[in-house]
Each structure stands twice: as C-alpha cells, then as structure tokens.
XYZ file of C-alpha atoms in Angstrom:
601
model
C 172.609 16.653 146.932
C 169.598 17.673 144.877
C 169.621 14.369 142.941
C 169.492 12.543 146.287
C 166.773 14.743 147.585
C 164.807 14.356 144.354
C 165.022 10.648 144.373
C 164.065 10.363 148.061
C 161.149 12.765 147.494
C 160.014 10.565 144.458
C 160.174 7.417 146.542
C 158.228 9.084 149.278
C 155.561 10.141 146.896
C 155.229 6.612 145.464
C 154.945 5.134 148.970
C 152.353 7.802 149.834
C 150.207 6.882 146.769
C 150.571 3.082 147.371
C 149.543 3.607 151.109
C 146.456 5.477 149.925
C 145.322 3.442 146.886
C 146.113 0.058 148.390
C 144.380 1.101 151.730
C 147.352 0.174 153.823
C 146.864 1.110 157.461
C 149.723 3.139 158.819
C 150.876 2.538 162.292
C 150.972 5.361 164.764
C 154.092 4.154 166.427
C 157.174 2.453 165.182
C 158.278 1.671 161.686
C 155.902 0.348 159.089
C 156.514 -2.990 157.195
C 155.144 -3.685 153.709
C 155.065 -6.905 152.002
C 155.219 -7.297 148.228
C 154.352 -10.969 147.635
C 154.591 -10.782 143.965
C 158.416 -10.213 144.174
C 158.906 -11.789 147.639
C 160.158 -8.508 149.106
C 159.392 -6.828 152.333
C 160.507 -3.317 153.220
C 160.554 -1.343 156.288
C 160.196 2.454 156.691
C 160.146 4.954 159.547
C 157.125 7.316 159.548
C 158.466 10.849 159.949
C 155.006 12.332 160.139
C 151.632 10.548 160.106
C 148.712 12.585 158.553
C 144.994 12.062 159.140
C 144.607 13.254 155.495
C 147.145 10.980 153.903
C 149.984 13.459 153.637
C 152.476 11.180 155.423
C 156.151 11.787 155.332
C 158.449 8.768 155.311
C 162.010 8.080 156.120
C 164.311 5.929 153.781
C 162.802 2.639 152.661
C 164.945 -0.448 153.544
C 164.506 -4.000 152.186
C 164.119 -6.696 154.848
C 164.036 -9.722 152.426
C 165.247 -9.947 148.980
C 164.623 -13.217 146.907
C 167.620 -15.371 146.813
C 169.672 -12.667 148.693
C 171.230 -15.501 150.866
C 172.520 -17.658 147.842
C 176.008 -17.577 146.777
C 178.068 -20.280 144.891
C 178.774 -23.027 147.266
C 176.760 -21.412 150.069
C 173.728 -22.860 151.904
C 170.400 -22.508 150.030
C 168.293 -21.402 153.003
C 167.967 -20.089 156.489
C 169.723 -16.973 156.540
C 173.265 -15.999 157.609
C 176.100 -17.837 159.382
C 177.354 -21.344 159.089
C 174.441 -23.750 158.428
C 173.547 -27.233 159.797
C 175.343 -29.920 157.897
C 172.156 -31.144 156.231
C 171.666 -27.778 154.658
C 174.890 -27.887 152.671
C 174.627 -28.826 149.072
C 176.604 -32.045 148.606
C 179.061 -30.925 146.046
C 179.618 -27.418 147.511
C 182.997 -26.138 148.588
C 181.669 -23.893 151.391
C 184.035 -22.119 153.712
C 183.427 -19.607 156.376
C 185.115 -17.043 154.279
C 182.814 -17.581 151.376
C 179.787 -17.039 153.298
C 179.929 -13.972 155.318
C 176.885 -11.801 156.308
C 176.276 -9.228 153.603
C 176.469 -5.633 154.593
C 173.128 -3.836 155.340
C 171.412 -3.102 152.146
C 171.182 0.597 151.013
C 167.617 2.266 150.883
C 165.367 1.663 147.974
C 165.643 4.115 145.209
C 162.520 5.366 143.570
C 162.911 3.220 140.421
C 163.263 -0.052 142.586
C 160.207 0.856 144.740
C 158.254 1.781 141.471
C 159.208 -1.866 140.153
C 157.825 -3.490 143.364
C 154.650 -1.533 143.385
C 153.862 -2.107 139.657
C 154.375 -5.796 139.966
C 152.325 -5.935 143.106
C 149.521 -3.872 141.356
C 149.363 -6.558 138.714
C 151.450 -4.817 136.057
C 153.161 -6.925 133.439
C 156.615 -6.081 131.903
C 155.314 -3.185 129.788
C 153.491 -1.647 132.584
C 156.465 -2.051 134.942
C 158.784 -0.559 132.307
C 156.563 2.342 131.660
C 156.022 3.315 135.232
C 159.727 3.022 136.193
C 160.735 5.081 133.177
C 158.381 7.823 134.049
C 159.343 7.953 137.717
C 163.025 8.033 136.677
C 162.415 10.971 134.314
C 160.293 12.789 136.822
C 162.879 12.298 139.484
C 165.538 13.716 137.213
C 163.470 16.735 136.318
C 162.799 17.501 140.021
C 166.559 17.340 140.755
C 167.080 19.918 138.063
C 164.400 22.171 139.437
C 165.799 22.081 142.855
C 169.337 22.906 141.593
C 167.834 25.952 139.756
C 166.548 27.446 142.880
C 163.720 29.971 143.128
C 162.177 30.936 139.838
C 161.561 34.601 138.806
C 158.323 36.013 137.472
C 157.429 39.347 135.885
C 154.111 39.170 137.800
C 152.843 37.361 140.979
C 150.752 35.153 138.685
C 153.776 34.050 136.610
C 155.906 33.609 139.637
C 153.370 31.198 141.274
C 152.968 29.405 138.083
C 156.817 28.615 138.120
C 156.784 27.546 141.675
C 155.693 23.932 141.270
C 159.113 22.312 141.779
C 158.000 18.711 142.643
C 154.351 18.702 141.349
C 151.434 16.645 142.531
C 151.941 15.127 145.945
C 149.911 12.063 145.038
C 151.122 11.225 141.550
C 153.977 8.653 140.943
C 155.676 10.807 138.150
C 154.410 14.306 138.358
C 157.213 15.931 136.445
C 157.917 13.317 133.795
C 158.519 14.907 130.376
C 159.637 12.091 128.275
C 160.650 13.332 124.931
C 162.395 16.508 125.956
C 166.126 16.877 125.857
C 167.809 18.665 128.758
C 168.303 21.756 126.509
C 164.447 21.617 125.553
C 163.484 21.345 129.166
C 165.525 24.450 129.944
C 163.840 26.369 127.192
C 160.195 25.211 127.849
C 160.011 24.452 131.555
C 158.402 27.224 133.873
C 160.360 25.885 136.868
C 163.533 26.772 134.883
C 162.425 30.265 133.936
C 162.181 29.083 130.334
C 160.704 31.564 127.629
C 160.443 31.026 123.938
C 159.090 32.308 120.678
C 155.987 30.684 119.350
C 156.022 28.903 115.848
C 153.415 30.109 113.321
C 151.437 28.300 110.717
C 149.371 29.619 107.853
C 146.251 27.849 107.108
C 144.061 28.007 104.049
C 140.503 29.209 104.692
C 139.138 26.158 103.083
C 140.219 23.970 105.847
C 140.345 26.348 108.769
C 137.731 26.024 111.617
C 137.195 28.550 114.508
C 134.737 29.994 116.735
C 134.462 33.010 119.162
C 132.180 34.210 121.818
C 134.052 37.531 121.656
C 133.021 40.332 119.435
C 135.840 39.580 117.066
C 136.264 36.237 115.175
C 139.221 34.037 116.334
C 141.514 34.977 113.424
C 141.174 38.612 114.059
C 141.857 38.052 117.846
C 145.197 36.176 116.797
C 146.091 39.132 114.518
C 145.608 41.604 117.399
C 148.062 39.586 119.523
C 150.577 40.006 116.853
C 150.193 43.773 116.866
C 150.633 44.179 113.131
C 154.011 42.389 113.046
C 153.255 39.371 110.836
C 155.433 36.448 110.563
C 157.622 36.143 107.414
C 155.602 34.739 104.507
C 152.097 35.899 106.108
C 149.855 38.442 104.583
C 147.115 40.533 106.199
C 144.632 37.963 104.828
C 146.499 34.905 106.307
C 144.677 32.772 108.780
C 147.423 32.269 111.443
C 147.716 29.561 114.177
C 150.536 29.754 116.720
C 152.160 26.502 117.949
C 154.451 25.402 120.647
C 157.870 25.141 118.958
C 158.349 21.393 120.179
C 154.903 20.785 118.918
C 155.869 22.135 115.549
C 158.675 19.684 115.239
C 156.250 16.852 115.919
C 153.722 18.029 113.337
C 156.317 18.276 110.536
C 156.845 14.476 110.952
C 153.151 13.677 110.678
C 152.040 12.325 107.223
C 148.808 14.057 107.238
C 150.530 17.421 107.796
C 153.059 16.865 105.140
C 150.328 16.096 102.783
C 148.435 19.421 103.595
C 151.779 21.303 103.117
C 152.357 19.639 99.742
C 148.826 20.644 98.719
C 149.498 24.297 99.604
C 146.989 24.185 102.528
C 149.369 24.508 105.259
C 152.674 26.446 105.581
C 155.146 26.555 108.354
C 156.184 30.039 108.956
C 158.642 29.371 111.760
C 159.392 31.322 114.941
C 158.124 34.988 115.301
C 157.331 37.536 117.943
C 157.908 38.370 121.616
C 158.839 35.593 123.903
C 155.998 33.694 125.857
C 156.219 31.918 129.167
C 154.896 28.377 129.944
C 152.666 28.315 132.971
C 152.347 25.331 135.332
C 150.597 23.162 132.799
C 153.364 23.495 130.350
C 151.317 24.088 127.374
C 149.308 27.193 128.348
C 151.626 30.159 127.691
C 151.342 33.695 129.140
C 152.743 37.090 128.322
C 152.027 39.826 130.734
C 151.133 42.393 128.031
C 148.853 40.179 126.106
C 145.110 40.103 126.309
C 144.950 36.364 126.070
C 146.820 33.358 127.205
C 147.098 30.541 124.700
C 146.372 26.916 125.376
C 148.506 25.011 122.943
C 148.497 21.273 122.122
C 151.491 19.329 123.234
C 151.871 15.779 122.013
C 153.523 14.784 125.333
C 152.289 12.574 128.211
C 151.985 14.776 131.258
C 150.803 13.130 134.344
C 147.889 10.995 133.048
C 147.268 12.140 129.417
C 148.742 12.998 126.201
C 148.050 16.933 126.081
C 146.603 17.564 122.617
C 143.265 19.471 122.545
C 140.175 17.472 121.664
C 137.574 18.969 119.461
C 134.984 18.690 122.244
C 137.249 20.746 124.499
C 137.644 23.528 121.860
C 133.669 23.709 121.820
C 133.301 23.367 125.570
C 135.214 26.527 126.439
C 133.258 28.710 123.923
C 130.085 27.243 125.157
C 130.721 28.059 128.823
C 131.831 31.563 127.957
C 128.531 32.169 126.156
C 126.598 30.810 129.225
C 128.634 33.177 131.473
C 127.589 36.190 129.115
C 124.042 35.009 129.058
C 123.610 35.388 132.795
C 125.544 32.755 134.642
C 128.481 35.195 135.418
C 125.966 37.536 137.104
C 124.339 34.642 139.041
C 127.812 33.701 140.321
C 128.903 37.208 141.186
C 125.487 37.759 143.336
C 126.178 34.751 145.335
C 129.931 34.757 145.525
C 131.213 38.177 144.551
C 134.929 37.141 144.878
C 134.691 34.109 142.631
C 134.990 33.741 138.853
C 135.675 31.568 135.991
C 138.644 32.364 133.485
C 136.958 32.027 130.183
C 138.182 30.418 127.027
C 136.216 32.574 124.591
C 137.817 31.516 121.162
C 139.638 28.867 119.322
C 141.007 28.130 115.844
C 142.201 24.907 114.353
C 143.564 23.667 111.027
C 140.399 21.590 110.434
C 139.803 17.801 111.335
C 142.470 16.803 108.923
C 145.143 18.204 110.965
C 144.827 17.208 114.595
C 147.301 18.731 117.005
C 147.418 22.144 115.227
C 145.074 24.426 116.984
C 144.953 26.927 119.763
C 142.574 28.083 122.557
C 142.418 31.745 123.593
C 142.141 32.081 127.348
C 141.361 35.446 129.159
C 144.236 37.033 130.857
C 142.464 39.063 133.449
C 145.438 39.660 135.887
C 147.402 42.789 136.108
C 151.012 42.860 137.135
C 150.248 43.770 140.807
C 147.155 41.398 141.252
C 147.899 38.985 144.143
C 146.808 35.858 142.377
C 148.381 32.484 142.862
C 148.001 29.012 141.466
C 146.984 26.995 144.588
C 149.289 24.077 143.530
C 152.186 26.380 144.422
C 151.021 26.180 148.063
C 150.728 22.426 148.104
C 153.976 21.458 146.528
C 156.182 19.201 148.477
C 159.192 20.430 146.908
C 159.177 23.160 149.610
C 159.913 22.658 153.208
C 162.438 20.707 155.124
C 163.903 17.505 153.497
C 165.333 14.723 155.368
C 168.873 15.409 154.304
C 168.903 18.705 156.181
C 168.426 20.976 153.201
C 165.786 23.563 154.070
C 163.795 24.915 151.369
C 161.338 27.759 151.360
C 157.748 27.030 152.273
C 155.673 29.375 150.313
C 152.459 28.711 152.137
C 153.980 29.108 155.606
C 155.751 32.201 154.559
C 152.472 33.860 153.484
C 150.571 32.793 156.642
C 153.319 33.797 159.030
C 153.453 37.245 157.139
C 149.638 37.477 157.470
C 149.883 36.801 161.310
C 152.650 39.495 161.519
C 150.495 41.945 159.673
C 147.202 41.239 161.559
C 148.789 40.721 165.018
C 147.385 37.104 165.191
C 149.171 34.091 166.637
C 150.329 31.673 163.932
C 147.820 28.925 164.697
C 144.907 31.420 164.605
C 146.196 32.762 161.460
C 146.394 29.461 159.810
C 142.558 28.686 160.883
C 141.561 32.246 159.699
C 143.410 31.759 156.328
C 141.878 28.345 155.850
C 138.358 29.535 156.671
C 138.571 32.277 154.175
C 140.032 29.840 151.574
C 137.100 27.672 151.956
C 134.716 30.623 151.670
C 136.573 32.182 148.630
C 137.275 28.882 146.640
C 135.544 25.737 147.982
C 132.036 26.896 148.746
C 131.530 28.840 145.315
C 132.398 25.683 143.489
C 129.925 23.529 145.622
C 127.349 26.242 145.266
C 127.811 26.160 141.411
C 126.873 22.619 141.460
C 124.002 22.891 143.824
C 122.433 25.942 142.249
C 123.031 25.202 138.478
C 124.244 21.656 138.133
C 127.683 22.775 136.704
C 130.707 20.716 137.908
C 134.222 22.095 137.860
C 137.312 19.754 137.946
C 138.786 22.216 140.365
C 141.989 20.485 141.465
C 144.879 22.547 142.769
C 146.532 23.246 139.444
C 143.223 24.464 137.920
C 142.428 26.777 140.913
C 143.589 30.178 141.512
C 143.409 32.121 144.800
C 143.357 35.882 145.191
C 144.850 37.237 148.329
C 144.320 40.679 149.901
C 147.213 42.931 151.060
C 147.476 41.006 154.350
C 147.899 37.697 152.477
C 144.420 36.473 153.189
C 142.177 34.891 150.589
C 139.567 37.152 149.308
C 138.565 35.556 145.936
C 139.033 32.404 143.789
C 139.257 31.573 140.013
C 138.715 28.444 138.095
C 140.393 27.786 134.808
C 140.378 24.749 132.331
C 137.979 24.114 129.450
C 138.534 20.360 129.844
C 136.899 20.257 133.176
C 133.212 21.477 132.905
C 130.410 18.922 133.253
C 126.658 19.467 133.456
C 124.404 17.279 135.457
C 122.043 15.347 133.425
C 119.121 16.567 135.761
C 120.187 20.196 135.277
C 120.099 20.237 131.450
C 116.567 21.796 131.198
C 117.624 24.439 133.717
C 120.812 25.192 131.793
C 118.940 25.771 128.592
C 118.268 29.180 130.002
C 121.908 29.972 129.386
C 122.641 28.010 126.125
C 120.689 26.144 123.485
C 121.101 22.341 123.679
C 123.603 22.648 126.685
C 126.657 20.206 126.527
C 125.206 18.276 123.450
C 127.835 19.259 121.020
C 130.611 19.650 123.548
C 130.067 16.239 125.136
C 129.525 17.885 128.565
C 126.618 16.164 130.140
C 127.247 13.550 132.733
C 125.062 11.246 134.783
C 124.259 12.790 138.305
C 125.959 9.897 140.196
C 129.089 10.366 138.070
C 129.085 14.152 138.757
C 128.742 13.151 142.583
C 131.743 10.983 142.499
C 134.086 13.264 140.475
C 133.086 16.513 142.353
C 133.667 14.777 145.629
C 137.124 13.841 144.523
C 138.167 17.006 142.884
C 136.795 19.478 145.194
C 136.491 17.554 148.458
C 139.555 15.036 148.362
C 142.038 16.748 146.046
C 141.396 20.417 146.824
C 139.872 20.728 150.318
C 141.510 17.789 151.981
C 144.661 18.493 150.052
C 144.804 22.013 151.393
C 144.375 20.634 154.919
C 147.426 18.503 154.255
C 149.453 21.258 153.129
C 148.536 23.528 155.969
C 149.184 20.748 158.473
C 152.563 20.306 156.781
C 153.657 23.760 157.761
C 153.519 22.570 161.517
C 151.845 25.821 162.374
C 148.481 24.060 163.414
C 147.439 20.514 163.914
C 145.335 18.790 161.276
C 142.463 17.930 163.590
C 141.772 21.688 164.074
C 141.630 22.129 160.429
C 139.296 19.149 159.993
C 137.172 20.398 162.703
C 136.918 23.989 161.057
C 136.190 22.434 157.614
C 133.288 20.513 159.082
C 131.892 23.647 160.627
C 132.035 25.573 157.433
C 130.706 22.701 155.372
C 127.972 22.126 157.900
C 126.799 25.865 157.661
C 126.705 25.544 153.797
C 124.698 22.338 153.936
C 122.265 23.750 156.302
C 121.743 26.870 154.005
C 121.213 24.731 150.972
C 118.526 22.607 152.909
C 116.828 25.740 153.984
C 116.677 26.999 150.380
C 115.260 23.541 149.296
C 118.434 22.558 147.440
C 120.081 19.962 149.494
C 123.509 19.117 148.152
C 124.443 15.409 148.036
C 128.342 16.079 147.631
C 128.468 18.365 150.651
C 126.570 15.871 152.803
C 128.815 12.998 151.616
C 131.854 15.013 152.631
C 130.252 15.360 156.124
C 128.783 11.961 156.654
C 130.129 9.195 154.375
C 132.763 6.958 155.989
C 134.634 6.654 152.699
C 135.150 8.963 149.723
C 135.963 8.284 146.175
C 139.508 9.047 145.272
C 141.347 8.935 141.773
C 144.264 6.558 142.028
C 146.982 8.097 139.985
C 149.338 5.322 140.521
C 146.944 2.538 139.693
C 145.860 4.591 136.695
C 149.369 4.679 135.482
C 149.887 0.917 136.063
C 146.861 0.316 134.094
C 148.171 2.421 131.189
C 144.990 4.741 131.048
C 144.897 8.038 129.274
C 142.228 10.157 131.050
C 141.264 11.935 127.721
C 140.466 8.654 125.841
C 137.365 6.646 126.190
C 134.186 7.149 128.289
C 134.373 9.396 131.268
C 133.378 6.726 133.537
C 136.427 4.457 132.659
C 139.287 7.036 131.928
C 140.955 6.571 135.352
C 140.925 4.270 138.288
C 138.976 5.258 141.368
C 139.209 3.810 144.832
C 137.461 4.364 148.202
C 139.539 5.997 150.851
C 138.577 6.829 154.592
C 136.894 10.049 155.082
C 138.874 12.192 157.545
C 136.020 14.825 157.706
C 133.401 12.363 158.878
C 132.892 11.995 162.701
C 134.223 8.632 163.760
C-alpha cells in the first residue's frame, strides 16, 4: 500500500509542478486534459481539489492517446478500434476480428512515465530524461519507506519536527531522492527513519588547517569541548580535529587529493567516535540535545537541487553574520520584533583549500528539550493528510490548530485565521522588515524557517537558519558597514537590488507565505480565500507602516499589487541539470512568473 501511495503522491507532485511552471490553466469543473506533443501523448486527470495558490490535488493520471497504440501485426494502421474500412488494411496483412480487439483500458501513469513525458516536453534530451526519471524513482522509493516506518520519535520537540518531513517539498519533482545511499545506509542516516550514528573524526596538521570563530574560543577549542575530553583513538590534546559524516568519510578516502595528504602525514582518519548524533531535515546538519552546537557537515550527495558540500564563501558568511549580530544587529531585530531571531553559525574549521569536502560549520543549539519549536516544513509536508487510496495519515498542522481551538474556545475556522495571523507577525513580517530596515535578505523557505509556539499552540516567535541564504542589498552596503568591515565582500554576499527583490519575493512571499496558505487550506478547516484576504490585510498594514517611516518596501508592495510573481521552477531547474550552488546567483536556477493570488483581480 505504501509503495502505491508514494508513487501516486510523487506523480501528483510532478503534475503540480508542471501545471505551475508551464502556466497551465486548471479547469474548475470536470477533468483536465494535458497534451504532450513531444511524445504524442494526451492525458486526463480528475481534479480532487483546486487551489488558488497552486496546491492542487489530483486523481490518477490516465493516457488518452499513446503513439502507435492502435498498431499490431496485421492490424490497420490508423483510425482507432474495431474493424476498419477495406482501404485501411495493409495489402499483405492477415487481419481477423480476433487479432484486432479493442485493448483494455490503460492503467494510470506511474511517476516515472509522467516524468519522462514532462522532461521530453520541457526540451530535455536523453541524459536529462534519464536523470529526472532516476531521481523521481529514487525519491518515490524513499517516501514509501518513510510511510511504512510510521511516526518518527524525537527526544525533543525540535528533533521530532525535524524527522516529520515524510514526503518533502510539495513543489519539487524528487524531494527525497538520495542517490548513492544503500537501504541500510538510509536506515542509519535518515531522520525520517529515526537514524542516529557516530561521527567519523579526522586529525588535521596545523600547517593546512583553516578556521575562524566569532565565539570567545577558537573553532578547534569549541570542537574539543564538544568531545568533553574523550578524544578519538590516535588523537592527542594538541590535535586539530574535524568531525565528518560517516558516509562522507567513505567518499573522502577515495579522493586522490585526500589520499595524498594522508600519505604526507597531514591528514589522519581516526574513525568513528563519541555519542550518536541525529540528522535533521537537511540530512547533513546533525543534532544532539545535550550539545551546545549543531554541526553542519558536507555531504557529497545531490539533495533537491544541489550537491551539498560547503563552499568556502558559506563558511565565511556564517561567521560574518554572527559578528554583525553581535555588533548591534541582534539588538535592532529584538527591538522591532522581540520574538524573532537568527540561529547563528559562529565558527568553522576546514582541512584547508587542498581538501574540499572536509570541513564543519558549528551552528548554535539554542533550544531546550521543552521548547515548542518546529521546522515549518513539517507543517507543509503532503505526506500527511488523507490519501486517495483511503489511508488516513496524521495531519500535524490540523492537529495543532484544532488543539489550539479547543484550548482557547475558538471555532476551528477562527482558530486557523488567528494562527495564520500570528504566524505572519512572528515569521513573515520580521523577515520583510529586516530587508526593509537593513537590506539583509534571508532565503527563508519552509525548511530554513522555525516557528515557536506558545502553550496554546499559537505562533509566538520565529527563527531563521542557514548560512547559505544571506544576501546584502548592494544599496545597503554603506549602512551595513556599521556592523561589519567590508560587508559581504569576502563572503560574496552582495547582490543587486533587483535580484534581491526577485529572490525575496519568491522565498518569503511565494514559498513561505503562499505555501503556508496552501497548507492551511489543505486542512479543510478554512477556505483559502479567507486566508488570502487576511494575508492582504496584514501585508497592507506593514506596507503602510514602512511608507509612513519613509522606508517603502518594494517586495511587500509587489506581493500586494503585481499580477504575477517570480517563482523558482524546481522541475525545470532539474531538467536543465542546474546545481544551485554553482555559477552566478542570477543563473543558478530557472525562474518563471506565476499568477499572484494575493493581488486583487
């Protein structure tokens, strides 16, 4: 059952991506027909639920026309089923009624077949088609395993939510693809399967080690404190140590540059050591409830749109932003939005430029075991809720809101609107304000965003995490010099204002805000139009306040007024074979324009 559910879920996500990225109008009544001229196939699909924000739910996808489907040996070449007219029979054929019977109705398309049709239609050649199909199949297989596993367990609320992303991004064609992992490795390293593991440790010669820290202690000392005095075998108190993901260690040992450094005595693989760590929703950031820091580890695996090894500029970026926070930026944020904060990345250590893939970023772990903090992506994961095969899964977001309604005495629809308003005030508005007031953009998509809930289950705060996703407006650089010398210069964090407008509109407006409207609407507790109206009201108040302060905010005004909005096209990005961490920021992914559901028609 879970294999079928995972495949239908994967096919539905593919179709949802294609409808959005190809700007296909969705009919409000009756089935939808889609033609794929590149392959000569037309499909038909029932719309289970139409969404103004693109969170459509579809039924099974059936082919209506398959190329050469009406040809058999000795059968007529054209014109469908049944006995043909005499001039349509091939002269030398031995056709009989028994040899040309109407075929049975075709089964619904599986996710792999649909991926093939879409990739061909999007202009992909054989390598692009093969790549997309292999990722889709791998992702679907992983989702089936996650569904079979059931609800994950967590030692803290934070860890429990990190494990709750069963199906992943609702607008990505292969959100759970993990090509390169065996099933056994997946069981050990996957948060959805409650995996935990020891880290592998490397000793690095001081002559090649590189590190930086915005903390009072240097990075090697912070790493030593995490170990608590229990050193890996072969290490000494003076060793410079770097932890690595065990799967990454296997990859590193196969790299010629790493083997050379080991032969020269500059690197030593010390093997597994210490208490087990838990992978979070990103797979490569690991967590231990009793540790002061989380660890962001490189992982030479393509996850969603990128190979997830840390870039040097990202190491610098996290420490730079932490120093800016310490220099007064954190106080400014707290004064304007007391419930919002940035989870800092205050230190890093690497085995030098000659050993890429062997480094670690230290991320603050500010959450206690009883803190009600959740990764937002756990609320928007479509692996929850009812599936079409009748299997009912838990809906985390609905459960929280219904519980909040019971505790506060509200009707469910009112509780949803209250929850959503508080979410905007706790998460969305602080991020828009940070750009408006300081020219700092955060790539705050759902997986990078955390929400803090009060005892009634209502949002009371937000957090942002991810050293990759900081960008400084070019026009704001003189102002940001108050917080850091040469802001963004070494970390490659300065971006043109127009590009910041585009990316912030997508990440915070389309992905986060409109995505949350889709997730709340999918609970069936409230209509999307009510959520859209409430979002406009909150954004309009924020825009009016910024205008009154003389700091009009173009992104907020675009969300309110523009007929279309920029949207990252994850499906087309995959067909194009792009890696979002390679090349100029402007061309790392494909963007399209989609209708703006927030704008008044």
